[in-house]
Coordinates of C-alpha atoms in Angstrom, one line a residue:
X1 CA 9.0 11.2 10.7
X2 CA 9.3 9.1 7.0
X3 CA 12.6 8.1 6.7
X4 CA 12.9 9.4 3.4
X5 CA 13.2 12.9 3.6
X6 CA 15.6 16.3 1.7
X7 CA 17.1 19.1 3.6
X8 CA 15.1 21.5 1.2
X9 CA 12.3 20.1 -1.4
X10 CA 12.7 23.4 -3.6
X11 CA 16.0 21.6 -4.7
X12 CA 13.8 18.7 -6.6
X13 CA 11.7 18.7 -9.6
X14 CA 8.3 20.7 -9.3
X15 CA 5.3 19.4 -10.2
X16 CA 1.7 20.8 -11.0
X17 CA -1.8 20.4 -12.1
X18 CA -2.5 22.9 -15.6
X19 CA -4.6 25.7 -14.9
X20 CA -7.6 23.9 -17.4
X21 CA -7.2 20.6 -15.3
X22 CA -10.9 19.6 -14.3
X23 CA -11.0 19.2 -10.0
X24 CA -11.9 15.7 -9.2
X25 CA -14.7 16.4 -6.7
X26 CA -14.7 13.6 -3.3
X27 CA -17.0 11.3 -2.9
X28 CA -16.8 10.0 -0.3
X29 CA -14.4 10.3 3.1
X30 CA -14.3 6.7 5.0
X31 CA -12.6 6.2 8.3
X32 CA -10.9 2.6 8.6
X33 CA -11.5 0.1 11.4
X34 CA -9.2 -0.9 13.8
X35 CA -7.8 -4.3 13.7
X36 CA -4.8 -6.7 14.5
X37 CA -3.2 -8.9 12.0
X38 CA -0.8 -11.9 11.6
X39 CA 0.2 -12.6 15.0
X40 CA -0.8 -9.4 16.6
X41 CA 0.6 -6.0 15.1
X42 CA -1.8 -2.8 15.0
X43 CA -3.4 -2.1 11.5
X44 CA -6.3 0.1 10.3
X45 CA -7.9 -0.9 7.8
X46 CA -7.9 1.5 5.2
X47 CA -10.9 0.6 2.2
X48 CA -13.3 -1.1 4.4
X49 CA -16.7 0.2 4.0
X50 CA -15.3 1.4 0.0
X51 CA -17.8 0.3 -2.8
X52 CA -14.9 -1.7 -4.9
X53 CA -16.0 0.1 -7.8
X54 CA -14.5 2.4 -6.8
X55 CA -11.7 0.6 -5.4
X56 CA -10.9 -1.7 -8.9
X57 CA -7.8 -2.6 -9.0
X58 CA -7.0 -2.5 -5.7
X59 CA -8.5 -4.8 -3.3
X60 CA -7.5 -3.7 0.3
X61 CA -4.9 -1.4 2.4
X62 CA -3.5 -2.1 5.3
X63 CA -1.9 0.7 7.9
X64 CA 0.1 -1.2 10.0
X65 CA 1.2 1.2 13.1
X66 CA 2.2 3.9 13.9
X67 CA 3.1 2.2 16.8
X68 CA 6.2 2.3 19.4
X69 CA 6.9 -1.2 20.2
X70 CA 8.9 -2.2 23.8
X71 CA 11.4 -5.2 24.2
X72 CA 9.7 -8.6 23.3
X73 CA 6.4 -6.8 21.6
X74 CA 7.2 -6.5 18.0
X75 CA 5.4 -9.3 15.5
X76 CA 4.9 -10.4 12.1
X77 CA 2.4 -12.7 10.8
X78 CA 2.7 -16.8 10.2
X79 CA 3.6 -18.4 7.2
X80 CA 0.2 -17.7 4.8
X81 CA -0.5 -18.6 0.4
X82 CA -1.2 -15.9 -1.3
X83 CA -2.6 -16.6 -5.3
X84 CA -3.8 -14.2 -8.1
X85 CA -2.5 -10.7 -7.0
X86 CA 0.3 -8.5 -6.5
X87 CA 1.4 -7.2 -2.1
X88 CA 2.8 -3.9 -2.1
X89 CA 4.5 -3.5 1.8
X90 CA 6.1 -0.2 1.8
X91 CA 7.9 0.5 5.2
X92 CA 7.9 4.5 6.6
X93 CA 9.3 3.7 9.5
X94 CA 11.5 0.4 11.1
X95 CA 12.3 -2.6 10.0
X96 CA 11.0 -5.9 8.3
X97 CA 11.9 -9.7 6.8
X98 CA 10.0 -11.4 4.5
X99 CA 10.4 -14.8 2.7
X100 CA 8.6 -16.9 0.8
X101 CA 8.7 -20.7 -0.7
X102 CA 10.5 -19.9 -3.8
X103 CA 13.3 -18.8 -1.7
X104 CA 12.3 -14.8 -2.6
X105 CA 12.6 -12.3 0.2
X106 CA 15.0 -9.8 2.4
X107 CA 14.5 -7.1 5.1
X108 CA 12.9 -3.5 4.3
X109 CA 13.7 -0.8 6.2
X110 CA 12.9 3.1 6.7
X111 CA 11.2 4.0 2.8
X112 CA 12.0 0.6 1.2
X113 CA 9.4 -1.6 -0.4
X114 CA 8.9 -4.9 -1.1
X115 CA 6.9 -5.6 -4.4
X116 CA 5.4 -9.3 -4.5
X117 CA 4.0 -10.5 -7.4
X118 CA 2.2 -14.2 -6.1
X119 CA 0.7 -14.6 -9.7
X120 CA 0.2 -18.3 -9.6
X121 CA 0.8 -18.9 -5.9
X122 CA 3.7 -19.3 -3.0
X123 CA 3.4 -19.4 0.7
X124 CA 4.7 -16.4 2.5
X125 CA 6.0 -15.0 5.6
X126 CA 6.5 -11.5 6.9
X127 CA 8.1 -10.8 10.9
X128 CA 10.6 -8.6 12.5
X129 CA 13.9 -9.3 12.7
X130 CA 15.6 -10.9 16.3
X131 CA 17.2 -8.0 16.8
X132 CA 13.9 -5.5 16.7
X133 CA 12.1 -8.2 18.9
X134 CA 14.8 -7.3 21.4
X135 CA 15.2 -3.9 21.3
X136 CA 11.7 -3.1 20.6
X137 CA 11.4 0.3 18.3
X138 CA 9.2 2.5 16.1
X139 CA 7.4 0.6 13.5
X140 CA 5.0 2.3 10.9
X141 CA 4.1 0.8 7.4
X142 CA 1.4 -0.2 4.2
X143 CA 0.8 -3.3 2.6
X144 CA -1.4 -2.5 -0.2
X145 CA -3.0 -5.6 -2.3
X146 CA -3.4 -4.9 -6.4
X147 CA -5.6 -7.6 -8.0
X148 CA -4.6 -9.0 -11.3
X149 CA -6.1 -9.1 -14.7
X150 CA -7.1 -12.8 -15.5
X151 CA -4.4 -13.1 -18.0
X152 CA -1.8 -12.7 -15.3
X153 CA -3.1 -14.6 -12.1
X154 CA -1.6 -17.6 -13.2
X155 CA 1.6 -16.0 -14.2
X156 CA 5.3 -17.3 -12.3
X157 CA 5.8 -15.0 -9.2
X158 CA 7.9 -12.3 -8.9
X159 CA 9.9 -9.9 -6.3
X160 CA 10.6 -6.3 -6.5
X161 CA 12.5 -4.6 -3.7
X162 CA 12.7 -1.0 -4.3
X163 CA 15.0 0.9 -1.9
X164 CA 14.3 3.8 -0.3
X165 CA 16.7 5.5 -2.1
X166 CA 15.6 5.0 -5.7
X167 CA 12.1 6.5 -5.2
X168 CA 11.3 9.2 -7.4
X169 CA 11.2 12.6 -5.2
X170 CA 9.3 15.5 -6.4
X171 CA 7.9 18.6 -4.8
X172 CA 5.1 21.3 -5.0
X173 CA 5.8 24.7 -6.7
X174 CA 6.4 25.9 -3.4
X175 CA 8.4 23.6 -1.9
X176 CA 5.7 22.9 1.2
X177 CA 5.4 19.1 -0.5
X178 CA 7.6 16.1 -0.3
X179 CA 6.0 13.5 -3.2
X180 CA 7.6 10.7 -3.5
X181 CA 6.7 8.4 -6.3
X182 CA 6.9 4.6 -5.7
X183 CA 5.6 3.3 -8.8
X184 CA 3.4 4.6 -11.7
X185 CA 4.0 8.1 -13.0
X186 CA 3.2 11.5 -12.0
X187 CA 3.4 14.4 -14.3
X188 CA 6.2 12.4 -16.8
X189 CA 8.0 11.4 -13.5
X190 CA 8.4 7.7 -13.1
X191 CA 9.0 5.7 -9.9
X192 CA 11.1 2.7 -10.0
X193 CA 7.9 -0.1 -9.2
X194 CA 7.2 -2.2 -12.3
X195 CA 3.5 -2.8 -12.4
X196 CA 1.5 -5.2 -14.3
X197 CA -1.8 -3.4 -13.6
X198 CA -1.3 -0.2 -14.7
X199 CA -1.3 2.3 -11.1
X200 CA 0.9 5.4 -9.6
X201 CA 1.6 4.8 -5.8
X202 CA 2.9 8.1 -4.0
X203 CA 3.6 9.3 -0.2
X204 CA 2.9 12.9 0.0
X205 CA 4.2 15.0 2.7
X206 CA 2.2 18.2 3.2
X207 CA 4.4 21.1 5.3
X208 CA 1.6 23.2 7.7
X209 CA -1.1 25.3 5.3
X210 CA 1.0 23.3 2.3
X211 CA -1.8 22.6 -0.8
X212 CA -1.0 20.3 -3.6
X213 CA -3.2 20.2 -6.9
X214 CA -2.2 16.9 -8.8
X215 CA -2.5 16.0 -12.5
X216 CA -4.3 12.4 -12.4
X217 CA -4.8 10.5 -15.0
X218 CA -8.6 10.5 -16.2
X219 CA -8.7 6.9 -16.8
X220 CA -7.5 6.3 -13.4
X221 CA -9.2 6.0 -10.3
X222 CA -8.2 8.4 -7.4
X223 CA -7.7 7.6 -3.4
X224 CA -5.8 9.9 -0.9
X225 CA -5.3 8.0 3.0
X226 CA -4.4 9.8 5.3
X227 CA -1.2 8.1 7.9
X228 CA -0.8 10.9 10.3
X229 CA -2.0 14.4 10.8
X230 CA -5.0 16.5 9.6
X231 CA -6.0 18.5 6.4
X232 CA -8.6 18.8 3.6
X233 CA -8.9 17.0 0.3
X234 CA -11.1 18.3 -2.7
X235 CA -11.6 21.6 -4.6
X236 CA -14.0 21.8 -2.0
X237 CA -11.5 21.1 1.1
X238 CA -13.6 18.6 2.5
X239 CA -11.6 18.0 6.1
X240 CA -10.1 14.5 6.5
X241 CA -7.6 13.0 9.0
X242 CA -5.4 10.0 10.6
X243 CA -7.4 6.7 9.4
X244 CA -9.4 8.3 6.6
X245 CA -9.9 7.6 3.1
X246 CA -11.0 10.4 0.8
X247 CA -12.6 8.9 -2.9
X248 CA -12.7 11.5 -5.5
X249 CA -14.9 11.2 -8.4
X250 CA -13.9 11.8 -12.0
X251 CA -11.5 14.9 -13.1
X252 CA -8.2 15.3 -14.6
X253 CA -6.7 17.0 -10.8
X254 CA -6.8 16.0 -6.9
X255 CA -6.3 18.7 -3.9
X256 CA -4.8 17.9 -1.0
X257 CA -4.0 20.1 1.5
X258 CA -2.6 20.5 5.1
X259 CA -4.3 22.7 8.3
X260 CA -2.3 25.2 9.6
X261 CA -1.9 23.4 12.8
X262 CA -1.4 19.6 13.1
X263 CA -1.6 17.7 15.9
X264 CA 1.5 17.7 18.7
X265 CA 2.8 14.3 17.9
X266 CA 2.8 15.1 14.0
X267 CA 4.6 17.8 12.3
X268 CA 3.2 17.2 9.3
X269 CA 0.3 15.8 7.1
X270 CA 1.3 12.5 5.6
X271 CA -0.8 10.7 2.8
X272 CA -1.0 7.8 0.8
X273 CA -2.4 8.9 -3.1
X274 CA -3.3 6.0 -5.5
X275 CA -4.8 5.9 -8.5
X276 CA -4.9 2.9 -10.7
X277 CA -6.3 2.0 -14.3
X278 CA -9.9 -0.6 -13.3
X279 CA -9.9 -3.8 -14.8
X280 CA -13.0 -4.4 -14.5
X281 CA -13.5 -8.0 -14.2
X282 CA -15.5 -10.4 -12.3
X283 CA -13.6 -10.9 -8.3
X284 CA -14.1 -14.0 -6.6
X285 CA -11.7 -13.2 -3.2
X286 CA -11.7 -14.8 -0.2
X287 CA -8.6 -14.8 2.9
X288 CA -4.9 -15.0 0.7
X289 CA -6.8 -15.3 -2.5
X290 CA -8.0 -13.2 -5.6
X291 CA -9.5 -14.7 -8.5
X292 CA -11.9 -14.7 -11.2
X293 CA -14.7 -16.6 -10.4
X294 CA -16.2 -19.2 -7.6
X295 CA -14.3 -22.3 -9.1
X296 CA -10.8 -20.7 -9.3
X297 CA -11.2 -19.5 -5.9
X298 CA -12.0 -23.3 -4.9
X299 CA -9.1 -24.5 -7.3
X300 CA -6.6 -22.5 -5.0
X301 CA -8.0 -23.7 -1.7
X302 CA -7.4 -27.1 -3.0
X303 CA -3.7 -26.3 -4.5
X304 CA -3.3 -24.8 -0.9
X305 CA -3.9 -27.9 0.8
X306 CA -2.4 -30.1 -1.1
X307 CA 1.2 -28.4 -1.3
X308 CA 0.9 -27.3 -4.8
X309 CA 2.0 -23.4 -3.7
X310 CA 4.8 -24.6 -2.2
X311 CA 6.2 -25.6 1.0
X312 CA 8.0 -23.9 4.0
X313 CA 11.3 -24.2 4.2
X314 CA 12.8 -26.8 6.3
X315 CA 15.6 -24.5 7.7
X316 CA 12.8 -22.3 10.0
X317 CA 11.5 -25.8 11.2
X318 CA 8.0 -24.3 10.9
X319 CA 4.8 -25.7 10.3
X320 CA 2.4 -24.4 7.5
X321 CA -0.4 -22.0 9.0
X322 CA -3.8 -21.4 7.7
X323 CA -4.7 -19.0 5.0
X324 CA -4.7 -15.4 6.1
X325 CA -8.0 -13.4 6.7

């Protein structure tokens, strides 16, 4: 279960589509890949197989978990650059530390998130804390990449950590959603990410036979993955489960909604909705980096090498790593 929850969601603000909203209709419904990253943690691969048109600005998502980790199991990935965009790693469930060469960083933990701006470049490290690699534990998260309009890939980077507890909670007329709004805006309700490519991030909770009929921004794009249990998305209720992607097409509303029986392990349906404003721009992206065009992509290879995005800290008495795929 997210560990950001309320006793009763009818206490919260309620939110709606208007009754002349045009239904986005879906597009498409995906189902991501299975994978491992870093040194070895589970992740499904959430956009593969998306056209990035439909995608622009974000450039990939990354489920990592759910997954129940024993004594000794738990792992993070190696130190890694990262140039021209912006990591979004939003914890559900457990516990993680990150750091990078500008001495940025902390630990998240159960509905925190850690917003990293690399703009211009830093190396980067993200792993489990001793105490988890002891004790093993539930771990269940998203790191969500937002590209960057050529005016700002170059800018100095930044960190955001946003608590779980400042997150913008919101509910359904009904009260059979949780929405919690990470960043961007949802109906005049702000979350507390500050975003440099305009986008609104949310983690919907959908109670059994719970249905949820969104404002969206037209100018936006619209995405809806789901992390755990079973529903339908679209005026149309198109059905989509764990590991799917559902794209919507253009429309002023999105429809989500939960079946009346989910599965054992899951008492609920539990969804990722983004939405962001394309800025349509040429991508040149390969591994840790996002740029503009062929020659900036080379330009941060070369940085890379040559210790121009920084260098590890000596304390960790680690090595640099190669970039990340």
């Amino acid at each position: 279960m997210p560990a950001v929850t309320v006793e009763n969601p009818l206490t919260l603000p309620r939110v709606a589509a208007p009754a002349d909203a045009v239904a986005r209709p879906v597009l498409a419904v995906t189902t991501a890949p299975s994978g491992f990253e870093g040194e070895g943690f589970p992740v499904r691969r959430a956009f593969a197989g998306i056209n990035y048109r439909h995608l622009d600005p974000f450039i990939m998502m990354d489920q990592m978990g759910e997954v129940e980790y024993a004594p000794g199991e738990p792992k993070g990935t190696p130190w890694h650059p990262h140039r021209g965009f912006e990591t979004v790693t939003y914890i559900i469930d457990g516990v993680f530390d990150h750091q990078d060469s500008n001495g940025g960083g902390g630990t998240i933990t159960n509905g925190d998130t850690q917003w990293m701006t690399a703009g211009s470049g830093l190396l980067h490290i993200e792993a489990p804390p001793e105490q988890l690699v002891m004790s093993g534990g539930l771990f269940h998260g998203l790191q969500l990449w937002v590209n960057l309009p050529a005016k700002d890939k170059m800018m100095a980077p930044r960190y955001q950590d946003i608590r779980g507890g400042q997150v913008q909670l919101l509910t359904s007329p009904d009260g059979g959603a949780l929405l919690r709004v990470i960043a961007g805006e949802l109906d005049g309700h702000e979350g507390p990410g500050i975003t440099h490519t305009p986008i609104t991030m949310i983690h919907a909770t959908l109670a059994p036979g719970a249905e949820i009929t969104l404002p969206w921004r037209e100018d936006f794009n619209g995405l809806a993955y789901v992390l755990a249990g079973r529903g339908a998305v679209g005026a149309e209720r198109r059905p989509i489960h764990l590991g799917q992607t559902a794209v919507f097409g253009a429309g002023s509303s999105l429809t989500v909604r939960a079946d009346e029986k989910q599965d054992s392990h899951t008492p609920d349906l539990e969804v990722a909705l983004l939405g962001g404003l394309p800025i349509r721009e040429p991508m040149a992206h390969y591994g840790p980096f996002v740029m503009n065009t062929r020659e900036e992509l080379m330009q941060a290879f070369e940085d890379f090498q040559k210790g121009r995005l920084g260098t590890v800290p000596a304390v960790h008495g680690m090595t640099e790593k190669g970039p990340r795929d």
